[in-house]
Tab-separated table of C-alpha atoms in Angstrom:
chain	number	residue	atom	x	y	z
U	89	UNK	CA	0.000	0.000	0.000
U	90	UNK	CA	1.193	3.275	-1.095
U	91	UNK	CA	-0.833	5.764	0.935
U	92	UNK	CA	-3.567	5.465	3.375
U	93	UNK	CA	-5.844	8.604	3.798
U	94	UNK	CA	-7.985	8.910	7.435
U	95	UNK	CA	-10.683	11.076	7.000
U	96	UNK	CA	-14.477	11.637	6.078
U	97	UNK	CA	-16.492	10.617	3.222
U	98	UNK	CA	-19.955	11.596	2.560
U	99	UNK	CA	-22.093	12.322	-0.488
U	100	UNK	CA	-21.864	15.905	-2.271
U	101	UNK	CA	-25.101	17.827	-2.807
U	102	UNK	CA	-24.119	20.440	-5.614
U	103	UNK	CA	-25.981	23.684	-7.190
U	104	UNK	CA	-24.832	26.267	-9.485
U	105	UNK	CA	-26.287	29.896	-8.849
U	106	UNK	CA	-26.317	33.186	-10.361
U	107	UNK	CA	-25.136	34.668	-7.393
U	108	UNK	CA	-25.247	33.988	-3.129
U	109	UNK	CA	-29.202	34.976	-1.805
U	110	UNK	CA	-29.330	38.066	0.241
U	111	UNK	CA	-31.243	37.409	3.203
U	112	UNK	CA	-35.175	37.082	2.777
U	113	UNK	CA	-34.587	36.468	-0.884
U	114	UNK	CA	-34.177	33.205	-2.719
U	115	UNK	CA	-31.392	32.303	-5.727
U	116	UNK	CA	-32.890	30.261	-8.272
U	117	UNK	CA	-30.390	27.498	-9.360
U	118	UNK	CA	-29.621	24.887	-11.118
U	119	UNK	CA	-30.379	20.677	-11.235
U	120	UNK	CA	-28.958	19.243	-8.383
U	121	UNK	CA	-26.128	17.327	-8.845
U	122	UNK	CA	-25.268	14.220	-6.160
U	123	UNK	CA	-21.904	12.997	-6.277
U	124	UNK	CA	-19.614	11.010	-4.005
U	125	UNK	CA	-17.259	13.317	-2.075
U	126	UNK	CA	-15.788	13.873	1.519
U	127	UNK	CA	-12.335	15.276	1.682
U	128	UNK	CA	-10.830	12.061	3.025
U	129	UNK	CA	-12.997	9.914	-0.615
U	130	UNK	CA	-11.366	13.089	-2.772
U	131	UNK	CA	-8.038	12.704	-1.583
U	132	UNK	CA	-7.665	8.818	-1.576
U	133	UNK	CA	-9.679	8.952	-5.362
U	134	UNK	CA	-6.881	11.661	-6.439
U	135	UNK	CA	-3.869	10.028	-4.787
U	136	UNK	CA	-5.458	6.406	-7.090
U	137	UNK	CA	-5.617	9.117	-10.093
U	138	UNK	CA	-1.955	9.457	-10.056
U	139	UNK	CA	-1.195	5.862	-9.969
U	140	UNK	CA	-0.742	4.756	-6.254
U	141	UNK	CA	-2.153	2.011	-4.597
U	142	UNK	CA	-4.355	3.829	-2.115
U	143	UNK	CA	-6.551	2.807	0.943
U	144	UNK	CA	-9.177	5.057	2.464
U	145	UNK	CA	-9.980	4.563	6.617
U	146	UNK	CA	-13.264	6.014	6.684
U	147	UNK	CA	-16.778	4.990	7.463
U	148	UNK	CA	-20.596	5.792	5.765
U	149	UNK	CA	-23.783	4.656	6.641
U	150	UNK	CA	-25.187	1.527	5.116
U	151	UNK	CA	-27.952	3.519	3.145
U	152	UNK	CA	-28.202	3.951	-1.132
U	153	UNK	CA	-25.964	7.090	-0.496
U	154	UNK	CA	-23.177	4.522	1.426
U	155	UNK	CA	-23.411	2.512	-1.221
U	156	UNK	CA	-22.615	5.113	-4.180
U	157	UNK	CA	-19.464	5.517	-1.898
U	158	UNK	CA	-18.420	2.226	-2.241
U	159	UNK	CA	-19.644	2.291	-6.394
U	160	UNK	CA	-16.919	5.017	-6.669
U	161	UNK	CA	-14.429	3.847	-4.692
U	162	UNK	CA	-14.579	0.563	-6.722
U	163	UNK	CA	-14.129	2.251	-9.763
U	164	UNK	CA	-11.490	4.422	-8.636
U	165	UNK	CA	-9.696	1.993	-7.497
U	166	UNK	CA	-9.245	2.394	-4.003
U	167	UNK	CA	-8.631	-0.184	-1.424
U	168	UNK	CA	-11.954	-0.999	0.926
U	169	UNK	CA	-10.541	-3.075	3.556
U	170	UNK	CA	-10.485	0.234	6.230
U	171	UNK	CA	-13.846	1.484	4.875
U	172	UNK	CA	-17.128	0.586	6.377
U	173	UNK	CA	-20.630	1.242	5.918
U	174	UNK	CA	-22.868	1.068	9.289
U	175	UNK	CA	-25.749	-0.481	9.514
U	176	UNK	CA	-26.961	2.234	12.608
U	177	UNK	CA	-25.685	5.462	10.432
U	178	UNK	CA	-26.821	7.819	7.707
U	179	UNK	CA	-24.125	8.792	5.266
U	180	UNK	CA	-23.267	12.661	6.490
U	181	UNK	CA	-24.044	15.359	3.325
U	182	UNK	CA	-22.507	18.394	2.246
U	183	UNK	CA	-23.924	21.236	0.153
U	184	UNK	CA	-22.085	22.493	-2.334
U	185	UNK	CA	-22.994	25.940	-3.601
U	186	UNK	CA	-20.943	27.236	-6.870
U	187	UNK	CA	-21.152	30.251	-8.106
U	188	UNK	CA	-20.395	31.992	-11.793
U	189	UNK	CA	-16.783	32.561	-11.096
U	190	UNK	CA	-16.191	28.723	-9.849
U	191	UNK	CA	-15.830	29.858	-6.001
U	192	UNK	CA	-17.735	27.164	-4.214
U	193	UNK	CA	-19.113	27.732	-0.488
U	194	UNK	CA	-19.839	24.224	1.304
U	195	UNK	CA	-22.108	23.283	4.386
U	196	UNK	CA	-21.104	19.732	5.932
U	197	UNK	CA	-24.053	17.847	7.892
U	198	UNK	CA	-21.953	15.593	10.106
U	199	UNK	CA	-22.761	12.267	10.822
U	200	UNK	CA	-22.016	11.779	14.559
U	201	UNK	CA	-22.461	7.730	13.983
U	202	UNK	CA	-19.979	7.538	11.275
U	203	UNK	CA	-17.599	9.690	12.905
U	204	UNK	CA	-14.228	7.858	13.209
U	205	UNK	CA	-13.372	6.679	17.190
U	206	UNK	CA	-9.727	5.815	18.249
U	207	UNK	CA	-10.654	2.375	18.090
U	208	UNK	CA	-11.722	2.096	14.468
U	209	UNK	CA	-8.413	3.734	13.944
U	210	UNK	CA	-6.473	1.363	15.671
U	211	UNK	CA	-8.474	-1.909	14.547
U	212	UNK	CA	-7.963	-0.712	10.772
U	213	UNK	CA	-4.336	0.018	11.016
U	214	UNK	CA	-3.375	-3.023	11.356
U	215	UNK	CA	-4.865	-4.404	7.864
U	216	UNK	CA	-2.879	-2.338	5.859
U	217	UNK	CA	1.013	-1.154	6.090
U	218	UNK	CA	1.176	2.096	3.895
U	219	UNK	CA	4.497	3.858	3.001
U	220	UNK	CA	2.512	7.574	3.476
U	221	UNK	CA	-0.716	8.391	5.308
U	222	UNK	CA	-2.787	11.205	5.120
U	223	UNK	CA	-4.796	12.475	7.976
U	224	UNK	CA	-7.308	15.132	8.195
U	225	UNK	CA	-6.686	16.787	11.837
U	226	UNK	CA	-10.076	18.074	12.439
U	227	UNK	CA	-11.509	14.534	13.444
U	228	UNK	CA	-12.123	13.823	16.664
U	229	UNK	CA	-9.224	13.944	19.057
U	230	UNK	CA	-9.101	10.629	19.843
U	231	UNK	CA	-9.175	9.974	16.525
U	232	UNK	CA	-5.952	11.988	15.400
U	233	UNK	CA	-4.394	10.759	18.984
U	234	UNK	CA	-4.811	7.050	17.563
U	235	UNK	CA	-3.435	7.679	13.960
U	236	UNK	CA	-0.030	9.441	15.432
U	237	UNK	CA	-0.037	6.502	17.949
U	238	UNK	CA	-0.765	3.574	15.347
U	239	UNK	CA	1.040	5.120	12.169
U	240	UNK	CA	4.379	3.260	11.565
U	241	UNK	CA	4.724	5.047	7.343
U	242	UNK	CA	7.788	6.702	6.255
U	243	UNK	CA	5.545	10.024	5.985
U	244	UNK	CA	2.877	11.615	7.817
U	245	UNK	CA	0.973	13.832	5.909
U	246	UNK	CA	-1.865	15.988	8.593
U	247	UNK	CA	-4.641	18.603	6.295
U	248	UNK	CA	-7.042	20.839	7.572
U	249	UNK	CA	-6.819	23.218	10.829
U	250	UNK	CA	-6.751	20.913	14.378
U	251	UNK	CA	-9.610	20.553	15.816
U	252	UNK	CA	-10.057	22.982	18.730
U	253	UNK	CA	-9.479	20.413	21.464
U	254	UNK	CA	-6.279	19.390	19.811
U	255	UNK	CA	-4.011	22.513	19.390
U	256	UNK	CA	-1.138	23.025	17.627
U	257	UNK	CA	0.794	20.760	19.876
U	258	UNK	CA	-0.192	17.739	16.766
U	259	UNK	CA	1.881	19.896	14.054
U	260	UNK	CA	5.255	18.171	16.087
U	261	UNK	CA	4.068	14.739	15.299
U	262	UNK	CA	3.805	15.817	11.305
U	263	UNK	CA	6.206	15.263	8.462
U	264	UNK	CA	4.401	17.583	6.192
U	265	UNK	CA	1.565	20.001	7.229
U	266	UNK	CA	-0.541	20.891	4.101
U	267	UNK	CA	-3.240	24.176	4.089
U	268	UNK	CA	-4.715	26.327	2.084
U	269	UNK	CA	-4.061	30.074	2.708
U	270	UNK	CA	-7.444	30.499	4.667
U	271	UNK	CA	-6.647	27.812	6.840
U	272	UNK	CA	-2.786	29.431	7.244
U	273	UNK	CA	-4.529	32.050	8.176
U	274	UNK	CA	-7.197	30.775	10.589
U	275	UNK	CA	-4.195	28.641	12.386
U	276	UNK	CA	-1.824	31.371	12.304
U	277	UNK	CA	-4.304	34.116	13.504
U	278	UNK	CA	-3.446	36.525	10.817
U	279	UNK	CA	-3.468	36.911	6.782
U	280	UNK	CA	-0.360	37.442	4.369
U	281	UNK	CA	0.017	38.032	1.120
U	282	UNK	CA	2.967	35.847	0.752
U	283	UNK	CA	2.317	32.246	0.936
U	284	UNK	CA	5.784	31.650	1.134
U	285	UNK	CA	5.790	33.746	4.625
U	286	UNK	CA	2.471	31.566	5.833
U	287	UNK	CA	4.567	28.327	5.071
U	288	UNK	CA	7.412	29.231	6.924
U	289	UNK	CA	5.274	30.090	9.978
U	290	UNK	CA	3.469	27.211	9.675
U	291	UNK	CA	6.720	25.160	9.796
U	292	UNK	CA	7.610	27.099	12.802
U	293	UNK	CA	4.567	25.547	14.787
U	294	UNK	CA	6.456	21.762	14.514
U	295	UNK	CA	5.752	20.044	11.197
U	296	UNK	CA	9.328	18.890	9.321
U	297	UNK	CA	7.636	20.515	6.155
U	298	UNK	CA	4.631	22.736	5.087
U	299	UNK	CA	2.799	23.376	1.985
U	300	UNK	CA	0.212	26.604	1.697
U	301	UNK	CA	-2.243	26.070	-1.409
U	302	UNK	CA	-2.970	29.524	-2.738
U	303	UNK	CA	-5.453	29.144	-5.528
U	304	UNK	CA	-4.193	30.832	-8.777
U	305	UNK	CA	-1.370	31.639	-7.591
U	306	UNK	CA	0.247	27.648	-6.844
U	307	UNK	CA	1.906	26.361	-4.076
U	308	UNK	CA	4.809	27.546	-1.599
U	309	UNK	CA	6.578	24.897	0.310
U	310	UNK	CA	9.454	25.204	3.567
U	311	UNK	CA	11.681	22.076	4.777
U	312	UNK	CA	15.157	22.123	6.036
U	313	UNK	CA	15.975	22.058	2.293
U	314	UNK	CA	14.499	25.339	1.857
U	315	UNK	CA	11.261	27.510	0.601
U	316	UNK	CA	10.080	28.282	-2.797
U	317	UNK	CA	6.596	29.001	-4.705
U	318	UNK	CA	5.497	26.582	-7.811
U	319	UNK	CA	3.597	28.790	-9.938
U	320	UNK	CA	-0.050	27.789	-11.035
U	321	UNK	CA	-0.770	27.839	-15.211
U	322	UNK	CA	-3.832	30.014	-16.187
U	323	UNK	CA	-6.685	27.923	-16.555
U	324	UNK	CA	-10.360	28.333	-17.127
U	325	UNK	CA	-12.384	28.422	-13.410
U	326	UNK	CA	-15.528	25.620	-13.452
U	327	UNK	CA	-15.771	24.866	-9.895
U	328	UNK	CA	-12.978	24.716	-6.936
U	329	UNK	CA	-14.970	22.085	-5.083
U	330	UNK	CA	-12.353	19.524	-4.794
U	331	UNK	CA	-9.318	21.632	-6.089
U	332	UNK	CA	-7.175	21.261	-2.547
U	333	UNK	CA	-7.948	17.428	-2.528
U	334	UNK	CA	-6.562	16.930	-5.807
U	335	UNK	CA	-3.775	18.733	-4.939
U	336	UNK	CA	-3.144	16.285	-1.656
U	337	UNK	CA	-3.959	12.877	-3.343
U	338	UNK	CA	-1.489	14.209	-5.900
U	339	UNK	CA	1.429	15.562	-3.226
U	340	UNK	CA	0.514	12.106	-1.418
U	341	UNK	CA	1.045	9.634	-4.663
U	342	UNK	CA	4.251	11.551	-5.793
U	343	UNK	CA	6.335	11.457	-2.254
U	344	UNK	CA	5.377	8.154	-2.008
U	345	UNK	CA	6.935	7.158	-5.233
U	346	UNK	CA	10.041	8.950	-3.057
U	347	UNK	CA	10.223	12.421	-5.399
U	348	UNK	CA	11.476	15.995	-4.198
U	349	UNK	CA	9.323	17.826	-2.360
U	350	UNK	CA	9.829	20.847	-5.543
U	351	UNK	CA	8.543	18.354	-7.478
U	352	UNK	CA	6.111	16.382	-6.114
U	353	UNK	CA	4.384	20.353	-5.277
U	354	UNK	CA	4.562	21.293	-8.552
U	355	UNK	CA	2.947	17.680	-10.122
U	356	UNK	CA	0.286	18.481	-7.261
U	357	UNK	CA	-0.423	22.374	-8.492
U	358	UNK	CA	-0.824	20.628	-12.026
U	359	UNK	CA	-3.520	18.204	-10.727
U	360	UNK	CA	-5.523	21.245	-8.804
U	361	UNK	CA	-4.871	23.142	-11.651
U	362	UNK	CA	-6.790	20.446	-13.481
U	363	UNK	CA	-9.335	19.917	-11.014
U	364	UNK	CA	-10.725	23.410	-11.073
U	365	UNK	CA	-11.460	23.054	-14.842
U	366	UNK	CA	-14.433	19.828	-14.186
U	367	UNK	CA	-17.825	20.154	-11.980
U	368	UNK	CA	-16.689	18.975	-8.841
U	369	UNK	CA	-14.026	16.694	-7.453
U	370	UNK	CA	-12.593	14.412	-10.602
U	371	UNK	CA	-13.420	11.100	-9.618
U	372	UNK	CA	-13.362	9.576	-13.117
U	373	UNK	CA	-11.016	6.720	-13.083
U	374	UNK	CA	-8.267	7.692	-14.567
U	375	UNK	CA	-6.951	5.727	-17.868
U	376	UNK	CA	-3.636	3.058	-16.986
């Protein structure tokens, strides 16, 4: 196994509108689109789009919505044996609202039931032996306690800002730290303009490495072998839905093949780039 990503996976609820209501008034939009999706699905679907052998540690409920999950991880492919559907749970939803420019503004309805526990994490570790894992750090603490416990890879990738009753003390126990420049921003408590200047704060909270995802403008990276910026190709804007996922499944696949960090970012900005350019997260199957 190649990489194994911990996370969420839930089903994708999207609408394009002319523009965001103002309150009291209602957008008209369009046909609702329902789609697999879940930031922990996206990555693990991207990471199997650029050729690893990928396992996702998630759960769903076992309703029609759990089982389009399992349809697309399938066809992906992506490994099953850490995924479960459960029988007491409904499969959590997000909605996905995309407007003209391809900005999209989400809404997650948890599922507490499917929520991953310390001891799913700890029971599913030991079917699989991956050589990177990907965690997002806003599970539940126990949950991110178990995965830096359990986690015996050569990398340990950790996405998204900690949950609140975690703190920063988890960015120690990283290899790589990835975020987009809101979330820099959110962790760090203030905004830059340089994303070169968030990564290198970011680094300074514990993680070996960082990477800050900055939209059009690429990707800046900081390690002991120093900091740079990969710069993002102009590209027609569809959606972002999905764009920072792509980006990690990609960044995931490539330093687990054992490439630079400069070039396993820049293979990653190409795959966001690409991402933003479809409706939605990719999750075609990609042609071997």
């Amino acid at each position: 196994m190649d990489v194994l990503v911990v996370g969420r996976a839930n089903v994708d609820i999207t609408v394009r509108i002319p523009h965001r209501p103002t309150p009291g008034r209602t957008a008209f939009g369009s046909p609702v689109l329902t789609t697999a999706g879940g930031k922990g699905l996206n990555q693990a679907v991207a990471a199997a789009r650029a050729g690893a052998r990928v396992a996702l540690l998630a759960n769903a409920g076992a309703d029609d919505w759990g089982r389009l999950l399992i349809r697309t991880l399938r066809q992906a492919p992506v490994e099953q044996s850490c995924f479960q559907l459960l029988s007491s749970a409904r499969t959590g939803v997000a909605i996905v609202e995309v407007t003209p420019d391809g900005e999209s503004y989400v809404v997650l309805a948890l599922s507490p039931e499917t929520e991953l526990t310390g001891q799913h994490v700890r029971t599913r570790f030991r079917r699989v032996s991956p050589s990177v894992v990907v965690t997002q750090l806003d599970l539940r603490p126990e949950a991110v306690d178990a995965v830096l416990r359990e986690q015996r890879a050569r990398l340990l990738i950790g996405n998204l800002v900690p949950h609140p009753d975690i703190g920063p003390a988890v960015f120690a126990g990283l290899d790589v730290f990835v975020a987009n420049e809101h979330e820099a921003a959110a962790i760090l408590g203030r905004r830059d303009d340089d994303p070169v200047v968030l990564a290198c704060e970011l680094r300074a909270l514990g993680p070996r490495t960082s990477v800050v995802t900055a939209g059009a403008r690429g990707a800046a990276y900081a390690s002991d072998d120093g900091t740079g910026l990969i710069d993002a190709r102009r590209v027609s804007v569809v959606d972002t839905s999905g764009a920072g996922d792509a980006f990690l499944g990609a960044l995931a696949a490539r330093l687990a093949e054992g490439h630079p960090l400069p070039a396993a970012v820049t293979d990653a900005v190409t795959a966001g780039a690409m991402a933003v350019q479809v409706d939605g997260p990719d999750l075609r199957p990609a042609e071997r």
